[in-house]
Amino acid sequence: MTSTTAAVRASVAVLAALALASCAQPGAEPTVAPDGPPPSASASAAPTASASPTASATASPGITVATHDFEAQDGAVRFSLPEGWSVDDRSAMHEGSEMYDNGPSWLNELVVLDEDGDRMLWYREDYGNDFLECREVSADAERTEITPFSEELAAARAAEGDPIGPTFALAELGEAAQFDAAGEPGEWSVVMGVVTTLPVAQDGCSDLTDVLWSGSRVVLLDVVGDAEREDGIPDPTIDFPDEQSARAWLESAEHDAIIGVLQSLELTDAPLLDAAP
Protein backbone atom coordinates (compact mmCIF):
# COMPACT_ATOMS: atom_id res chain seq x y z
CA MET A 1 0.00 0.00 0.00
CA THR A 2 1.05 3.61 -0.37
CA SER A 3 0.88 6.61 1.95
CA THR A 4 1.22 10.27 1.16
CA THR A 5 -0.04 11.91 4.31
CA ALA A 6 0.98 12.03 7.95
CA ALA A 7 -1.59 11.17 10.58
CA VAL A 8 -2.78 13.25 13.45
CA ARG A 9 -4.65 11.05 15.88
CA ALA A 10 -7.23 12.96 17.86
CA SER A 11 -7.08 12.24 21.56
CA VAL A 12 -8.12 14.15 24.66
CA ALA A 13 -5.94 14.04 27.78
CA VAL A 14 -8.06 13.90 30.94
CA LEU A 15 -5.20 14.36 33.37
CA ALA A 16 -3.39 17.63 32.74
CA ALA A 17 0.19 16.58 33.35
CA LEU A 18 -0.05 13.17 31.76
CA ALA A 19 0.69 13.52 28.04
CA LEU A 20 3.27 11.17 26.64
CA ALA A 21 4.67 14.03 24.60
CA SER A 22 5.80 15.61 27.84
CA CYS A 23 7.86 12.55 28.74
CA ALA A 24 10.95 11.31 26.98
CA GLN A 25 9.75 8.94 24.28
CA PRO A 26 11.95 6.01 23.37
CA GLY A 27 13.76 6.87 20.14
CA ALA A 28 11.36 6.73 17.21
CA GLU A 29 12.31 5.78 13.69
CA PRO A 30 10.76 6.08 10.25
CA THR A 31 8.27 3.33 9.60
CA VAL A 32 6.84 1.43 6.65
CA ALA A 33 3.22 0.52 6.20
CA PRO A 34 2.01 -3.02 5.58
CA ASP A 35 2.68 -3.78 1.90
CA GLY A 36 4.17 -0.27 1.51
CA PRO A 37 7.24 0.70 -0.50
CA PRO A 38 10.67 0.25 1.11
CA PRO A 39 12.01 3.18 3.18
CA SER A 40 14.52 5.59 1.74
CA ALA A 41 16.90 4.78 4.60
CA SER A 42 17.45 1.53 6.42
CA ALA A 43 16.58 1.04 10.08
CA SER A 44 19.19 2.12 12.58
CA ALA A 45 19.26 -1.23 14.33
CA ALA A 46 19.38 -4.75 12.94
CA PRO A 47 16.23 -6.84 13.49
CA THR A 48 16.48 -9.22 16.40
CA ALA A 49 14.10 -11.90 17.61
CA SER A 50 14.07 -15.00 19.73
CA ALA A 51 14.45 -17.94 17.40
CA SER A 52 12.93 -20.81 19.33
CA PRO A 53 9.94 -22.23 17.40
CA THR A 54 6.96 -22.99 19.62
CA ALA A 55 3.41 -24.17 19.34
CA SER A 56 1.29 -21.04 19.34
CA ALA A 57 -1.99 -20.48 21.11
CA THR A 58 -5.21 -21.25 19.28
CA ALA A 59 -6.01 -18.38 16.91
CA SER A 60 -9.39 -17.13 15.77
CA PRO A 61 -10.70 -18.44 12.44
CA GLY A 62 -8.77 -16.87 9.58
CA ILE A 63 -5.99 -15.58 11.83
CA THR A 64 -2.42 -16.49 10.91
CA VAL A 65 -0.96 -18.97 13.40
CA ALA A 66 2.20 -17.62 15.03
CA THR A 67 5.23 -19.89 14.88
CA HIS A 68 7.86 -18.48 17.23
CA ASP A 69 7.99 -16.37 20.35
CA PHE A 70 9.71 -13.12 21.26
CA GLU A 71 10.40 -11.84 24.77
CA ALA A 72 11.79 -8.41 25.64
CA GLN A 73 15.24 -8.38 27.22
CA ASP A 74 13.78 -7.44 30.60
CA GLY A 75 10.82 -9.83 30.35
CA ALA A 76 8.22 -7.04 30.39
CA VAL A 77 6.41 -8.17 27.23
CA ARG A 78 6.05 -11.35 25.18
CA PHE A 79 4.33 -12.15 21.90
CA SER A 80 4.39 -14.68 19.07
CA LEU A 81 5.24 -14.00 15.44
CA PRO A 82 4.36 -15.59 12.09
CA GLU A 83 7.07 -17.44 10.19
CA GLY A 84 9.66 -15.03 8.81
CA TRP A 85 8.64 -12.07 11.02
CA SER A 86 11.18 -10.50 13.38
CA VAL A 87 11.70 -7.69 15.89
CA ASP A 88 13.88 -4.60 15.61
CA ASP A 89 14.73 -4.10 19.30
CA ARG A 90 15.45 -0.43 20.06
CA SER A 91 15.11 -0.70 23.84
CA ALA A 92 17.57 1.35 25.89
CA MET A 93 18.26 3.15 29.15
CA HIS A 94 16.38 6.46 29.50
CA GLU A 95 16.77 9.47 31.75
CA GLY A 96 14.73 9.65 34.91
CA SER A 97 11.31 11.30 35.13
CA GLU A 98 10.77 14.05 37.70
CA MET A 99 7.03 13.82 37.12
CA TYR A 100 6.91 10.20 38.26
CA ASP A 101 10.01 10.25 40.48
CA ASN A 102 11.37 7.29 38.57
CA GLY A 103 14.43 6.32 36.56
CA PRO A 104 16.90 6.29 34.98
CA SER A 105 15.41 3.03 33.75
CA TRP A 106 15.36 0.55 30.90
CA LEU A 107 12.38 1.19 28.60
CA ASN A 108 11.42 -1.08 25.73
CA GLU A 109 10.81 0.04 22.16
CA LEU A 110 10.10 -2.77 19.70
CA VAL A 111 9.27 -2.59 16.00
CA VAL A 112 7.73 -5.76 14.56
CA LEU A 113 8.82 -6.48 10.98
CA ASP A 114 7.20 -8.80 8.45
CA GLU A 115 9.09 -11.26 6.24
CA ASP A 116 9.94 -8.44 3.80
CA GLY A 117 11.33 -6.18 6.54
CA ASP A 118 8.32 -3.84 6.42
CA ARG A 119 7.30 -2.47 9.81
CA MET A 120 3.96 -3.71 11.10
CA LEU A 121 3.69 -2.80 14.80
CA TRP A 122 5.29 -0.21 17.07
CA TYR A 123 5.49 -1.02 20.82
CA ARG A 124 6.93 1.54 23.23
CA GLU A 125 7.01 2.19 26.96
CA ASP A 126 7.21 5.27 29.15
CA TYR A 127 7.16 6.16 32.82
CA GLY A 128 3.83 6.46 34.60
CA ASN A 129 1.30 4.61 36.69
CA ASP A 130 -1.76 6.87 36.74
CA PHE A 131 -1.97 7.74 33.05
CA LEU A 132 -5.48 8.05 31.64
CA GLU A 133 -6.29 9.26 28.17
CA CYS A 134 -9.65 8.82 26.53
CA ARG A 135 -10.63 9.50 22.95
CA GLU A 136 -13.59 9.31 20.62
CA VAL A 137 -14.12 6.06 18.70
CA SER A 138 -16.04 5.78 15.44
CA ALA A 139 -19.30 3.85 15.56
CA ASP A 140 -18.26 1.28 12.94
CA ALA A 141 -14.83 0.54 14.43
CA GLU A 142 -13.64 -3.06 14.27
CA ARG A 143 -13.05 -4.48 17.76
CA THR A 144 -11.24 -7.78 18.37
CA GLU A 145 -11.04 -8.64 22.07
CA ILE A 146 -7.60 -9.65 23.35
CA THR A 147 -6.21 -10.51 26.81
CA PRO A 148 -2.71 -8.97 26.99
CA PHE A 149 -2.34 -8.64 30.76
CA SER A 150 -0.67 -11.48 32.68
CA GLU A 151 -2.54 -13.00 35.62
CA GLU A 152 -0.09 -11.36 38.03
CA LEU A 153 -0.53 -7.93 36.47
CA ALA A 154 -4.33 -8.22 36.40
CA ALA A 155 -4.36 -9.32 40.04
CA ALA A 156 -2.17 -6.39 41.09
CA ARG A 157 -4.50 -3.96 39.34
CA ALA A 158 -7.58 -5.53 40.95
CA ALA A 159 -5.94 -5.35 44.38
CA GLU A 160 -5.71 -1.58 43.94
CA GLY A 161 -9.48 -1.45 43.39
CA ASP A 162 -9.11 -0.60 39.72
CA PRO A 163 -9.56 -3.86 37.76
CA ILE A 164 -8.57 -3.99 34.11
CA GLY A 165 -11.54 -3.81 31.76
CA PRO A 166 -12.02 -5.46 28.36
CA THR A 167 -9.13 -4.82 25.97
CA PHE A 168 -9.35 -4.72 22.19
CA ALA A 169 -7.38 -4.52 18.98
CA LEU A 170 -9.27 -1.54 17.58
CA ALA A 171 -9.33 -0.60 13.89
CA GLU A 172 -11.05 2.59 12.74
CA LEU A 173 -11.45 3.75 9.17
CA GLY A 174 -12.68 6.94 7.61
CA GLU A 175 -11.90 9.65 5.12
CA ALA A 176 -8.25 10.66 5.30
CA ALA A 177 -9.17 14.21 6.29
CA GLN A 178 -10.75 12.81 9.45
CA PHE A 179 -7.28 11.85 10.70
CA ASP A 180 -5.19 14.45 8.85
CA ALA A 181 -6.33 17.89 7.74
CA ALA A 182 -4.07 17.53 4.70
CA GLY A 183 -5.91 14.42 3.49
CA GLU A 184 -7.04 14.59 -0.12
CA PRO A 185 -10.72 14.20 -1.12
CA GLY A 186 -11.55 10.57 -1.81
CA GLU A 187 -8.61 9.14 0.16
CA TRP A 188 -9.33 6.91 3.16
CA SER A 189 -7.25 5.84 6.16
CA VAL A 190 -7.17 3.08 8.79
CA VAL A 191 -5.95 3.69 12.34
CA MET A 192 -5.34 0.54 14.37
CA GLY A 193 -3.92 -0.20 17.80
CA VAL A 194 -4.61 -1.65 21.23
CA VAL A 195 -7.07 0.02 23.61
CA THR A 196 -8.42 -0.90 27.01
CA THR A 197 -11.55 0.10 28.92
CA LEU A 198 -11.45 2.80 31.59
CA PRO A 199 -13.32 2.12 34.86
CA VAL A 200 -15.54 5.16 34.30
CA ALA A 201 -16.19 7.03 31.06
CA GLN A 202 -14.88 10.60 31.16
CA ASP A 203 -16.93 13.62 30.15
CA GLY A 204 -16.57 14.40 26.47
CA CYS A 205 -15.08 11.09 25.33
CA SER A 206 -15.53 7.34 25.34
CA ASP A 207 -14.49 4.83 28.00
CA LEU A 208 -11.51 3.60 25.94
CA THR A 209 -7.85 4.53 26.26
CA ASP A 210 -4.86 3.58 24.11
CA VAL A 211 -2.53 3.91 27.10
CA LEU A 212 -2.07 0.51 28.75
CA TRP A 213 -1.08 0.28 32.42
CA SER A 214 1.69 -2.27 32.93
CA GLY A 215 2.65 -2.04 36.58
CA SER A 216 5.60 0.34 36.85
CA ARG A 217 5.25 1.67 33.29
CA VAL A 218 2.74 2.54 30.59
CA VAL A 219 2.59 1.00 27.12
CA LEU A 220 1.35 2.10 23.70
CA LEU A 221 1.04 -0.28 20.76
CA ASP A 222 0.05 0.76 17.23
CA VAL A 223 -0.07 -0.65 13.74
CA VAL A 224 2.16 1.75 11.81
CA GLY A 225 1.90 3.45 8.44
CA ASP A 226 4.62 4.19 5.91
CA ALA A 227 4.90 7.91 6.63
CA GLU A 228 6.54 9.81 9.47
CA ARG A 229 5.91 13.13 11.11
CA GLU A 230 8.38 15.98 10.81
CA ASP A 231 9.66 15.15 14.30
CA GLY A 232 10.47 11.59 13.21
CA ILE A 233 7.64 9.90 15.10
CA PRO A 234 6.18 6.97 13.11
CA ASP A 235 2.77 7.60 11.60
CA PRO A 236 0.12 5.28 13.10
CA THR A 237 -2.15 5.78 10.10
CA ILE A 238 -2.40 3.52 7.05
CA ASP A 239 -3.55 5.48 3.99
CA PHE A 240 -5.42 4.22 0.92
CA PRO A 241 -6.53 5.81 -2.36
CA ASP A 242 -10.21 5.09 -1.70
CA GLU A 243 -12.75 3.57 0.71
CA GLN A 244 -12.87 0.24 -1.11
CA SER A 245 -9.13 -0.30 -0.68
CA ALA A 246 -9.28 0.57 3.02
CA ARG A 247 -12.14 -1.84 3.68
CA ALA A 248 -10.42 -4.56 1.64
CA TRP A 249 -7.32 -4.31 3.84
CA LEU A 250 -9.44 -5.08 6.90
CA GLU A 251 -10.26 -8.41 5.21
CA SER A 252 -6.68 -9.13 4.13
CA ALA A 253 -4.26 -11.85 5.25
CA GLU A 254 -1.88 -9.14 6.45
CA HIS A 255 -4.51 -7.65 8.76
CA ASP A 256 -5.25 -11.12 10.12
CA ALA A 257 -1.55 -11.78 10.75
CA ILE A 258 -1.33 -8.56 12.78
CA ILE A 259 -4.38 -9.58 14.82
CA GLY A 260 -2.69 -12.93 15.48
CA VAL A 261 0.33 -11.16 16.97
CA LEU A 262 -1.86 -8.93 19.14
CA GLN A 263 -3.84 -11.94 20.38
CA SER A 264 -0.59 -13.48 21.61
CA LEU A 265 0.54 -10.31 23.44
CA GLU A 266 1.36 -10.68 27.14
CA LEU A 267 2.33 -7.78 29.41
CA THR A 268 4.00 -8.98 32.62
CA ASP A 269 4.61 -7.40 36.01
CA ALA A 270 8.38 -7.20 35.44
CA PRO A 271 9.86 -4.24 37.37
CA LEU A 272 11.68 -1.34 35.77
CA LEU A 273 15.42 -1.99 35.67
CA ASP A 274 17.97 0.64 36.72
CA ALA A 275 20.60 -0.92 34.44
CA ALA A 276 20.59 -2.61 31.06
CA PRO A 277 19.62 -6.30 31.29
PDB file of C-alpha atoms in Angstrom, residues 2-160:
ATOM      1  CA  THR A   2       1.048   3.611  -0.369  1.00  0.00           C
ATOM      2  CA  SER A   3       0.878   6.607   1.945  1.00  0.00           C
ATOM      3  CA  THR A   4       1.223  10.266   1.156  1.00  0.00           C
ATOM      4  CA  THR A   5      -0.036  11.912   4.309  1.00  0.00           C
ATOM      5  CA  ALA A   6       0.982  12.032   7.945  1.00  0.00           C
ATOM      6  CA  ALA A   7      -1.588  11.170  10.584  1.00  0.00           C
ATOM      7  CA  VAL A   8      -2.781  13.249  13.445  1.00  0.00           C
ATOM      8  CA  ARG A   9      -4.648  11.052  15.882  1.00  0.00           C
ATOM      9  CA  ALA A  10      -7.231  12.960  17.856  1.00  0.00           C
ATOM     10  CA  SER A  11      -7.079  12.236  21.559  1.00  0.00           C
ATOM     11  CA  VAL A  12      -8.119  14.146  24.656  1.00  0.00           C
ATOM     12  CA  ALA A  13      -5.944  14.044  27.776  1.00  0.00           C
ATOM     13  CA  VAL A  14      -8.057  13.904  30.937  1.00  0.00           C
ATOM     14  CA  LEU A  15      -5.198  14.359  33.369  1.00  0.00           C
ATOM     15  CA  ALA A  16      -3.394  17.633  32.743  1.00  0.00           C
ATOM     16  CA  ALA A  17       0.189  16.583  33.354  1.00  0.00           C
ATOM     17  CA  LEU A  18      -0.055  13.172  31.756  1.00  0.00           C
ATOM     18  CA  ALA A  19       0.687  13.521  28.045  1.00  0.00           C
ATOM     19  CA  LEU A  20       3.275  11.171  26.637  1.00  0.00           C
ATOM     20  CA  ALA A  21       4.665  14.027  24.605  1.00  0.00           C
ATOM     21  CA  SER A  22       5.800  15.615  27.836  1.00  0.00           C
ATOM     22  CA  CYS A  23       7.862  12.552  28.737  1.00  0.00           C
ATOM     23  CA  ALA A  24      10.950  11.312  26.977  1.00  0.00           C
ATOM     24  CA  GLN A  25       9.750   8.941  24.282  1.00  0.00           C
ATOM     25  CA  PRO A  26      11.949   6.008  23.373  1.00  0.00           C
ATOM     26  CA  GLY A  27      13.758   6.872  20.135  1.00  0.00           C
ATOM     27  CA  ALA A  28      11.359   6.726  17.209  1.00  0.00           C
ATOM     28  CA  GLU A  29      12.313   5.778  13.693  1.00  0.00           C
ATOM     29  CA  PRO A  30      10.756   6.077  10.247  1.00  0.00           C
ATOM     30  CA  THR A  31       8.266   3.328   9.597  1.00  0.00           C
ATOM     31  CA  VAL A  32       6.844   1.432   6.654  1.00  0.00           C
ATOM     32  CA  ALA A  33       3.219   0.519   6.204  1.00  0.00           C
ATOM     33  CA  PRO A  34       2.007  -3.025   5.576  1.00  0.00           C
ATOM     34  CA  ASP A  35       2.682  -3.778   1.898  1.00  0.00           C
ATOM     35  CA  GLY A  36       4.174  -0.272   1.507  1.00  0.00           C
ATOM     36  CA  PRO A  37       7.238   0.702  -0.496  1.00  0.00           C
ATOM     37  CA  PRO A  38      10.668   0.248   1.113  1.00  0.00           C
ATOM     38  CA  PRO A  39      12.011   3.175   3.178  1.00  0.00           C
ATOM     39  CA  SER A  40      14.520   5.586   1.740  1.00  0.00           C
ATOM     40  CA  ALA A  41      16.899   4.783   4.596  1.00  0.00           C
ATOM     41  CA  SER A  42      17.454   1.530   6.424  1.00  0.00           C
ATOM     42  CA  ALA A  43      16.582   1.041  10.084  1.00  0.00           C
ATOM     43  CA  SER A  44      19.190   2.115  12.581  1.00  0.00           C
ATOM     44  CA  ALA A  45      19.258  -1.233  14.327  1.00  0.00           C
ATOM     45  CA  ALA A  46      19.379  -4.746  12.941  1.00  0.00           C
ATOM     46  CA  PRO A  47      16.229  -6.837  13.486  1.00  0.00           C
ATOM     47  CA  THR A  48      16.483  -9.219  16.402  1.00  0.00           C
ATOM     48  CA  ALA A  49      14.104 -11.901  17.605  1.00  0.00           C
ATOM     49  CA  SER A  50      14.068 -15.003  19.727  1.00  0.00           C
ATOM     50  CA  ALA A  51      14.454 -17.937  17.402  1.00  0.00           C
ATOM     51  CA  SER A  52      12.931 -20.812  19.334  1.00  0.00           C
ATOM     52  CA  PRO A  53       9.942 -22.230  17.403  1.00  0.00           C
ATOM     53  CA  THR A  54       6.961 -22.989  19.624  1.00  0.00           C
ATOM     54  CA  ALA A  55       3.410 -24.169  19.344  1.00  0.00           C
ATOM     55  CA  SER A  56       1.290 -21.045  19.343  1.00  0.00           C
ATOM     56  CA  ALA A  57      -1.990 -20.481  21.114  1.00  0.00           C
ATOM     57  CA  THR A  58      -5.210 -21.245  19.277  1.00  0.00           C
ATOM     58  CA  ALA A  59      -6.015 -18.384  16.908  1.00  0.00           C
ATOM     59  CA  SER A  60      -9.394 -17.126  15.772  1.00  0.00           C
ATOM     60  CA  PRO A  61     -10.698 -18.443  12.436  1.00  0.00           C
ATOM     61  CA  GLY A  62      -8.765 -16.867   9.579  1.00  0.00           C
ATOM     62  CA  ILE A  63      -5.991 -15.578  11.828  1.00  0.00           C
ATOM     63  CA  THR A  64      -2.419 -16.490  10.906  1.00  0.00           C
ATOM     64  CA  VAL A  65      -0.956 -18.969  13.398  1.00  0.00           C
ATOM     65  CA  ALA A  66       2.201 -17.617  15.025  1.00  0.00           C
ATOM     66  CA  THR A  67       5.227 -19.892  14.879  1.00  0.00           C
ATOM     67  CA  HIS A  68       7.856 -18.485  17.235  1.00  0.00           C
ATOM     68  CA  ASP A  69       7.995 -16.369  20.349  1.00  0.00           C
ATOM     69  CA  PHE A  70       9.710 -13.123  21.257  1.00  0.00           C
ATOM     70  CA  GLU A  71      10.402 -11.840  24.773  1.00  0.00           C
ATOM     71  CA  ALA A  72      11.791  -8.410  25.635  1.00  0.00           C
ATOM     72  CA  GLN A  73      15.243  -8.376  27.216  1.00  0.00           C
ATOM     73  CA  ASP A  74      13.781  -7.438  30.605  1.00  0.00           C
ATOM     74  CA  GLY A  75      10.819  -9.833  30.353  1.00  0.00           C
ATOM     75  CA  ALA A  76       8.217  -7.040  30.394  1.00  0.00           C
ATOM     76  CA  VAL A  77       6.410  -8.166  27.228  1.00  0.00           C
ATOM     77  CA  ARG A  78       6.053 -11.345  25.180  1.00  0.00           C
ATOM     78  CA  PHE A  79       4.331 -12.147  21.896  1.00  0.00           C
ATOM     79  CA  SER A  80       4.390 -14.685  19.072  1.00  0.00           C
ATOM     80  CA  LEU A  81       5.242 -14.002  15.441  1.00  0.00           C
ATOM     81  CA  PRO A  82       4.360 -15.588  12.094  1.00  0.00           C
ATOM     82  CA  GLU A  83       7.070 -17.438  10.188  1.00  0.00           C
ATOM     83  CA  GLY A  84       9.664 -15.026   8.810  1.00  0.00           C
ATOM     84  CA  TRP A  85       8.641 -12.067  11.015  1.00  0.00           C
ATOM     85  CA  SER A  86      11.176 -10.502  13.378  1.00  0.00           C
ATOM     86  CA  VAL A  87      11.696  -7.690  15.888  1.00  0.00           C
ATOM     87  CA  ASP A  88      13.879  -4.600  15.613  1.00  0.00           C
ATOM     88  CA  ASP A  89      14.734  -4.097  19.302  1.00  0.00           C
ATOM     89  CA  ARG A  90      15.449  -0.428  20.058  1.00  0.00           C
ATOM     90  CA  SER A  91      15.109  -0.696  23.837  1.00  0.00           C
ATOM     91  CA  ALA A  92      17.566   1.354  25.890  1.00  0.00           C
ATOM     92  CA  MET A  93      18.264   3.154  29.154  1.00  0.00           C
ATOM     93  CA  HIS A  94      16.379   6.462  29.503  1.00  0.00           C
ATOM     94  CA  GLU A  95      16.769   9.474  31.752  1.00  0.00           C
ATOM     95  CA  GLY A  96      14.727   9.653  34.915  1.00  0.00           C
ATOM     96  CA  SER A  97      11.309  11.301  35.125  1.00  0.00           C
ATOM     97  CA  GLU A  98      10.770  14.047  37.705  1.00  0.00           C
ATOM     98  CA  MET A  99       7.029  13.816  37.122  1.00  0.00           C
ATOM     99  CA  TYR A 100       6.907  10.202  38.258  1.00  0.00           C
ATOM    100  CA  ASP A 101      10.014  10.254  40.481  1.00  0.00           C
ATOM    101  CA  ASN A 102      11.370   7.286  38.568  1.00  0.00           C
ATOM    102  CA  GLY A 103      14.434   6.319  36.564  1.00  0.00           C
ATOM    103  CA  PRO A 104      16.897   6.285  34.979  1.00  0.00           C
ATOM    104  CA  SER A 105      15.407   3.026  33.748  1.00  0.00           C
ATOM    105  CA  TRP A 106      15.361   0.554  30.899  1.00  0.00           C
ATOM    106  CA  LEU A 107      12.379   1.192  28.599  1.00  0.00           C
ATOM    107  CA  ASN A 108      11.416  -1.077  25.729  1.00  0.00           C
ATOM    108  CA  GLU A 109      10.812   0.040  22.164  1.00  0.00           C
ATOM    109  CA  LEU A 110      10.104  -2.770  19.703  1.00  0.00           C
ATOM    110  CA  VAL A 111       9.273  -2.594  16.004  1.00  0.00           C
ATOM    111  CA  VAL A 112       7.732  -5.758  14.556  1.00  0.00           C
ATOM    112  CA  LEU A 113       8.821  -6.482  10.981  1.00  0.00           C
ATOM    113  CA  ASP A 114       7.199  -8.798   8.451  1.00  0.00           C
ATOM    114  CA  GLU A 115       9.090 -11.260   6.241  1.00  0.00           C
ATOM    115  CA  ASP A 116       9.940  -8.437   3.801  1.00  0.00           C
ATOM    116  CA  GLY A 117      11.333  -6.178   6.539  1.00  0.00           C
ATOM    117  CA  ASP A 118       8.318  -3.843   6.419  1.00  0.00           C
ATOM    118  CA  ARG A 119       7.298  -2.474   9.810  1.00  0.00           C
ATOM    119  CA  MET A 120       3.962  -3.705  11.100  1.00  0.00           C
ATOM    120  CA  LEU A 121       3.693  -2.797  14.797  1.00  0.00           C
ATOM    121  CA  TRP A 122       5.289  -0.214  17.075  1.00  0.00           C
ATOM    122  CA  TYR A 123       5.492  -1.023  20.817  1.00  0.00           C
ATOM    123  CA  ARG A 124       6.928   1.539  23.226  1.00  0.00           C
ATOM    124  CA  GLU A 125       7.010   2.193  26.962  1.00  0.00           C
ATOM    125  CA  ASP A 126       7.214   5.266  29.150  1.00  0.00           C
ATOM    126  CA  TYR A 127       7.162   6.162  32.818  1.00  0.00           C
ATOM    127  CA  GLY A 128       3.831   6.461  34.604  1.00  0.00           C
ATOM    128  CA  ASN A 129       1.298   4.613  36.693  1.00  0.00           C
ATOM    129  CA  ASP A 130      -1.760   6.872  36.738  1.00  0.00           C
ATOM    130  CA  PHE A 131      -1.965   7.735  33.048  1.00  0.00           C
ATOM    131  CA  LEU A 132      -5.477   8.048  31.640  1.00  0.00           C
ATOM    132  CA  GLU A 133      -6.291   9.260  28.172  1.00  0.00           C
ATOM    133  CA  CYS A 134      -9.654   8.824  26.532  1.00  0.00           C
ATOM    134  CA  ARG A 135     -10.633   9.499  22.946  1.00  0.00           C
ATOM    135  CA  GLU A 136     -13.592   9.313  20.624  1.00  0.00           C
ATOM    136  CA  VAL A 137     -14.123   6.065  18.703  1.00  0.00           C
ATOM    137  CA  SER A 138     -16.036   5.777  15.438  1.00  0.00           C
ATOM    138  CA  ALA A 139     -19.297   3.852  15.563  1.00  0.00           C
ATOM    139  CA  ASP A 140     -18.259   1.276  12.940  1.00  0.00           C
ATOM    140  CA  ALA A 141     -14.827   0.544  14.427  1.00  0.00           C
ATOM    141  CA  GLU A 142     -13.644  -3.065  14.274  1.00  0.00           C
ATOM    142  CA  ARG A 143     -13.046  -4.483  17.759  1.00  0.00           C
ATOM    143  CA  THR A 144     -11.243  -7.781  18.375  1.00  0.00           C
ATOM    144  CA  GLU A 145     -11.038  -8.636  22.071  1.00  0.00           C
ATOM    145  CA  ILE A 146      -7.601  -9.651  23.346  1.00  0.00           C
ATOM    146  CA  THR A 147      -6.206 -10.506  26.807  1.00  0.00           C
ATOM    147  CA  PRO A 148      -2.709  -8.970  26.986  1.00  0.00           C
ATOM    148  CA  PHE A 149      -2.344  -8.638  30.755  1.00  0.00           C
ATOM    149  CA  SER A 150      -0.674 -11.477  32.681  1.00  0.00           C
ATOM    150  CA  GLU A 151      -2.543 -12.998  35.617  1.00  0.00           C
ATOM    151  CA  GLU A 152      -0.088 -11.358  38.029  1.00  0.00           C
ATOM    152  CA  LEU A 153      -0.535  -7.927  36.471  1.00  0.00           C
ATOM    153  CA  ALA A 154      -4.325  -8.218  36.402  1.00  0.00           C
ATOM    154  CA  ALA A 155      -4.356  -9.324  40.044  1.00  0.00           C
ATOM    155  CA  ALA A 156      -2.168  -6.388  41.085  1.00  0.00           C
ATOM    156  CA  ARG A 157      -4.502  -3.957  39.340  1.00  0.00           C
ATOM    157  CA  ALA A 158      -7.581  -5.534  40.946  1.00  0.00           C
ATOM    158  CA  ALA A 159      -5.941  -5.351  44.383  1.00  0.00           C
ATOM    159  CA  GLU A 160      -5.713  -1.582  43.944  1.00  0.00           C
TER     160      GLU A 160
END
